[in-house]
XYZ file of C-alpha atoms in Angstrom:
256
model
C 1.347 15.124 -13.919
C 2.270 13.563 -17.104
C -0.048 10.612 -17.966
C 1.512 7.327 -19.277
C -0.117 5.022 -21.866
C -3.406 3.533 -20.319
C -3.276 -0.061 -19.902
C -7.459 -1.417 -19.878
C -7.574 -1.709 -15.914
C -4.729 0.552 -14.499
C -3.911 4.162 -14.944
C -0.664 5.285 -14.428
C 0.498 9.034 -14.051
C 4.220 10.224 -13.123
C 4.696 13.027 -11.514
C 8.860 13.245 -11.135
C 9.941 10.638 -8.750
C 6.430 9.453 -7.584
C 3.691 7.224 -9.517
C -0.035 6.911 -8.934
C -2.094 3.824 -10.038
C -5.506 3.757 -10.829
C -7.232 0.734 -10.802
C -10.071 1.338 -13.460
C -12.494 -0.772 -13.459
C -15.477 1.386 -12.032
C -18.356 -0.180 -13.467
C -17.379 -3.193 -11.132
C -16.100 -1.112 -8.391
C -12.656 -1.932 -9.406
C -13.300 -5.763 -8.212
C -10.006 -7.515 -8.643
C -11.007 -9.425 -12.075
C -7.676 -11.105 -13.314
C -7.137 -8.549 -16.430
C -6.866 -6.148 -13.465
C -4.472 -8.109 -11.272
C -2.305 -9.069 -13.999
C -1.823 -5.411 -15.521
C -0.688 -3.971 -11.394
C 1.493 -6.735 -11.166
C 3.539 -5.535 -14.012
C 3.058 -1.894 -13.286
C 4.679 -3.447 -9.526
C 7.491 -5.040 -10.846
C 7.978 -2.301 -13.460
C 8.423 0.123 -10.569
C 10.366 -2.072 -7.924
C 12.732 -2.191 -11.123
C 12.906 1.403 -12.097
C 15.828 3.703 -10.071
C 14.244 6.710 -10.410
C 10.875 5.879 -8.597
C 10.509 6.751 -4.912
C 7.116 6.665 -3.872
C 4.043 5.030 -5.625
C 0.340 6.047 -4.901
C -2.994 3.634 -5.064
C -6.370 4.677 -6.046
C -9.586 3.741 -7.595
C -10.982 5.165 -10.202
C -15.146 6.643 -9.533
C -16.457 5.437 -6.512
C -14.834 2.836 -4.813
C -11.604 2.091 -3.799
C -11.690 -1.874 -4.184
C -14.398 -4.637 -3.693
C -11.844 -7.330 -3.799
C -12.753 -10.812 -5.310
C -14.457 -10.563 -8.453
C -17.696 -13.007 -7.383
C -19.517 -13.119 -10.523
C -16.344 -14.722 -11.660
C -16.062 -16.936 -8.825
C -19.637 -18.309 -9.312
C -18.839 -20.421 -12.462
C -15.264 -21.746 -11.943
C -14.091 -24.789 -10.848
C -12.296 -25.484 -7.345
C -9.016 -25.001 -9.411
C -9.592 -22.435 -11.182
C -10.702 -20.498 -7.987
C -7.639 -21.558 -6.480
C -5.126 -19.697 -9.322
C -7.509 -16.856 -8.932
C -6.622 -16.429 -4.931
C -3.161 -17.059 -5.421
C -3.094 -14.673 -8.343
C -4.920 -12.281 -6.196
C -3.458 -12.239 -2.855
C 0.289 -12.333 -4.676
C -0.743 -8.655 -5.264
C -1.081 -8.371 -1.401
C 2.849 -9.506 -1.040
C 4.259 -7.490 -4.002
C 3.035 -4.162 -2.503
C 4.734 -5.331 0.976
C 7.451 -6.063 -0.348
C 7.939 -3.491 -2.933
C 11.155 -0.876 -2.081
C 8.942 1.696 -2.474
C 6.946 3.166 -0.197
C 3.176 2.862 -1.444
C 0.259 5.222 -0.207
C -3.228 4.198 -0.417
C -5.728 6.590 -1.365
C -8.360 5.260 -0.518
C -11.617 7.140 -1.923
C -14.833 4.727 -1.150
C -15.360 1.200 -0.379
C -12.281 -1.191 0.250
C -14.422 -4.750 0.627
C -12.507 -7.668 1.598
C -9.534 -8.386 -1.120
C -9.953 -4.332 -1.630
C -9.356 -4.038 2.071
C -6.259 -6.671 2.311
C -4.718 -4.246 -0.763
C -5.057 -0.850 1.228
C -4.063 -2.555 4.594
C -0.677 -3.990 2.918
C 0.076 -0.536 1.713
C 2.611 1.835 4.073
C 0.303 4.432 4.799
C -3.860 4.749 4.483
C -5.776 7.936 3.515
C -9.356 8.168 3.132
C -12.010 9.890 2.184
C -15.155 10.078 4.952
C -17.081 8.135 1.917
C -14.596 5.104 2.677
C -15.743 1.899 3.968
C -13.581 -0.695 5.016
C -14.350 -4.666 5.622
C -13.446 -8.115 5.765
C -16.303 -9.862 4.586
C -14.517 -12.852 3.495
C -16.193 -14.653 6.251
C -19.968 -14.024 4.502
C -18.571 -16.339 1.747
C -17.103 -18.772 4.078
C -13.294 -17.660 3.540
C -10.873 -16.669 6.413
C -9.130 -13.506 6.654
C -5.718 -12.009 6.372
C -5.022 -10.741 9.632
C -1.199 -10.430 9.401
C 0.028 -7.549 9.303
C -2.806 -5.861 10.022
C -3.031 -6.741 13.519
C -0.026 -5.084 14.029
C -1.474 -1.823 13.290
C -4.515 -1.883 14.721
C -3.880 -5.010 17.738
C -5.092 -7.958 17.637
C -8.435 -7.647 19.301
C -10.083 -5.234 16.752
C -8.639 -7.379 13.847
C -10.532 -10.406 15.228
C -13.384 -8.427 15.600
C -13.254 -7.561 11.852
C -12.254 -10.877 10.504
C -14.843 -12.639 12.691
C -17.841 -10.122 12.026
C -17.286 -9.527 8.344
C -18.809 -5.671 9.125
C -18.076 -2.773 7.567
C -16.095 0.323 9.582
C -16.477 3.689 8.384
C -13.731 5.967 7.622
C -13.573 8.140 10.760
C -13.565 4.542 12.977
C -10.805 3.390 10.753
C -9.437 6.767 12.032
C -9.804 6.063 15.340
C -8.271 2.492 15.528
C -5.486 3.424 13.490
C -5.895 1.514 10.329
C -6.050 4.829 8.501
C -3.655 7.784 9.168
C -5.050 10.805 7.392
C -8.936 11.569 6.746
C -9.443 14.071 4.099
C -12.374 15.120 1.811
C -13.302 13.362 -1.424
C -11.683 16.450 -3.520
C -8.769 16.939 -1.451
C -7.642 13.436 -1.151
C -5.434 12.957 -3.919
C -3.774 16.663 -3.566
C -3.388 15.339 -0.570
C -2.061 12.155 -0.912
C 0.275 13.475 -4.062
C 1.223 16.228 -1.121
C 2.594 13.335 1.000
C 4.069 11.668 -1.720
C 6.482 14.530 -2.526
C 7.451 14.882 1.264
C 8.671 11.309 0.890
C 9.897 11.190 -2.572
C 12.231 14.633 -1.385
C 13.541 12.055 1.478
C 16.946 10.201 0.460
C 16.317 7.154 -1.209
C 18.326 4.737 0.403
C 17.723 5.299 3.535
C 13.889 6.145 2.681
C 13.443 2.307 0.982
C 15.936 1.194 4.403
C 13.289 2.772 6.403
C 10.317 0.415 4.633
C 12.037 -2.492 4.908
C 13.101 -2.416 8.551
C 9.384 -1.731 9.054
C 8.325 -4.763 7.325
C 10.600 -6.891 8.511
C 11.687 -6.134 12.521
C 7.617 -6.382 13.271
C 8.306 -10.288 13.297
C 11.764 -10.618 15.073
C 12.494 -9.932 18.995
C 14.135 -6.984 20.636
C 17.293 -8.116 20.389
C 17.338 -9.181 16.408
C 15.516 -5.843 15.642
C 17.999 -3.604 17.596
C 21.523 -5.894 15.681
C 19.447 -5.637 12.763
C 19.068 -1.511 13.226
C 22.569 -0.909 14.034
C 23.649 -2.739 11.176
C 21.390 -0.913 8.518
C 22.305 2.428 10.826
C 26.070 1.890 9.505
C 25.135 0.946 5.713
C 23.647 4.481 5.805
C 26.521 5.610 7.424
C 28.958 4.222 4.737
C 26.806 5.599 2.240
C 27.655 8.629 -0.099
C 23.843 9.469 0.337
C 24.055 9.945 3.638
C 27.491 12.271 3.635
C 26.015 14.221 0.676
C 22.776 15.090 3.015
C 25.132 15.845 5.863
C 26.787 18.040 3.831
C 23.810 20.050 1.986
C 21.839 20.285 5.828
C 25.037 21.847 7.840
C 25.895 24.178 4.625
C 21.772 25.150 5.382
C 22.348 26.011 8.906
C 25.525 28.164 8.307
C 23.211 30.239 6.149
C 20.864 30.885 8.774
């Protein structure tokens, strides 16, 4: 991989159509201070923008995935100024679910509260078995995000981990569903690089189609999701994407 400039609190690497972000502030265990929400927003809108990007990838740097708020911050400020912090924070939460992109979360320790609302927004959720994952907005008196989550895991074990603010390890993340893949500490970026690739080699229209009927059919009923469907299932048919593939896949089976 070919390593961009460094910004202070996000690394960026590009490896042909797919880009992993590091967020690289260890010494905090990558805490969301505002330096280091500000600097992924713009590496966000700088990929939703670019036509050449397929996939994106989300990491920590040493340790831990994400402890979320920043609370040594939160200590001193005002009621405003904690307010622009949360909204600054948990716009982070909305540009990843709404990004074209699909994004992977590698997630390679701890992913605390605001840490845990950034993997769970993601597409798909590796970890390694040194993963944690918690709500524990509700020890400092804060509600949850619930939504989508519930939706991948059902809506009784997402109470249960809004309302108990405990931590889940990364094989019972597993098990529930909240994480797809569980692979070592050394293997989990290979491996989440090896998904990546298996995506990014996917067309792109109908890859990014894919996301967003994901995001968006999870709120509508039966009927608006299936329309909806059929009409994106004829915008790929229109497409020159799609007769291109056609054409490259039956030209593969007449070699066979």
């Amino acid at each position: 991989m070919t390593a961009l400039n460094p910004q202070p609190f996000i690394l960026a690497e590009r490896e042909g159509a797919i880009l992993a972000l590091t967020l690289n502030r260890p010494e905090k265990s990558n805490s969301l201070h505002p330096d280091l929400v500000t600097e992924l927003s713009k590496a966000l809108r700088a990929a939703e923008a670019d036509s050449t990007l397929n996939v994106v990838v989300l990491t920590g740097a040493g340790r831990s995935f994400c402890a979320g708020l920043d609370l040594s911050l939160m200590v001193s400020w005002t009621i405003e100024e904690k307010i622009e912090y949360l909204r600054l924070a948990t716009g982070i939460f909305q540009q990843v679910w709404l990004l074209p992109q699909p994004v992977i979360a590698a997630v390679n320790g701890p992913a605390i509260a605001g840490g845990f609302d950034l993997a769970a927004f993601c597409d798909i959720r590796l970890a390694a078995p040194e993963a944690l994952f918690g709500q524990a907005e509700i020890n400092i008196g804060l509600t949850q995000i619930i939504h989508p989550l519930y939706k991948s895991i059902g809506l009784a074990r997402a109470k249960e981990l809004a309302m108990t603010g405990q931590n889940i390890s990364a094989e019972e993340a597993y098990r529930i569903g909240l994480v797809n893949h569980v692979y070592s500490r050394e293997e989990l970026m290979p491996r989440a690089m090896e998904m990546a690739r298996v995506l990014a080699s996917k067309p792109r229209g109908a890859l990014f189609e894919t996301k967003r009927l994901t995001r968006e059919l999870i709120d509508v009923d039966t009927k608006t999701a299936l329309e909806e469907i059929g009409s994106t299932f004829l915008r790929c048919l229109e497409s020159e994407e799609h007769s291109r593939r056609v054409a490259e896949v039956f030209d593969s089976l007449k070699k066979k």
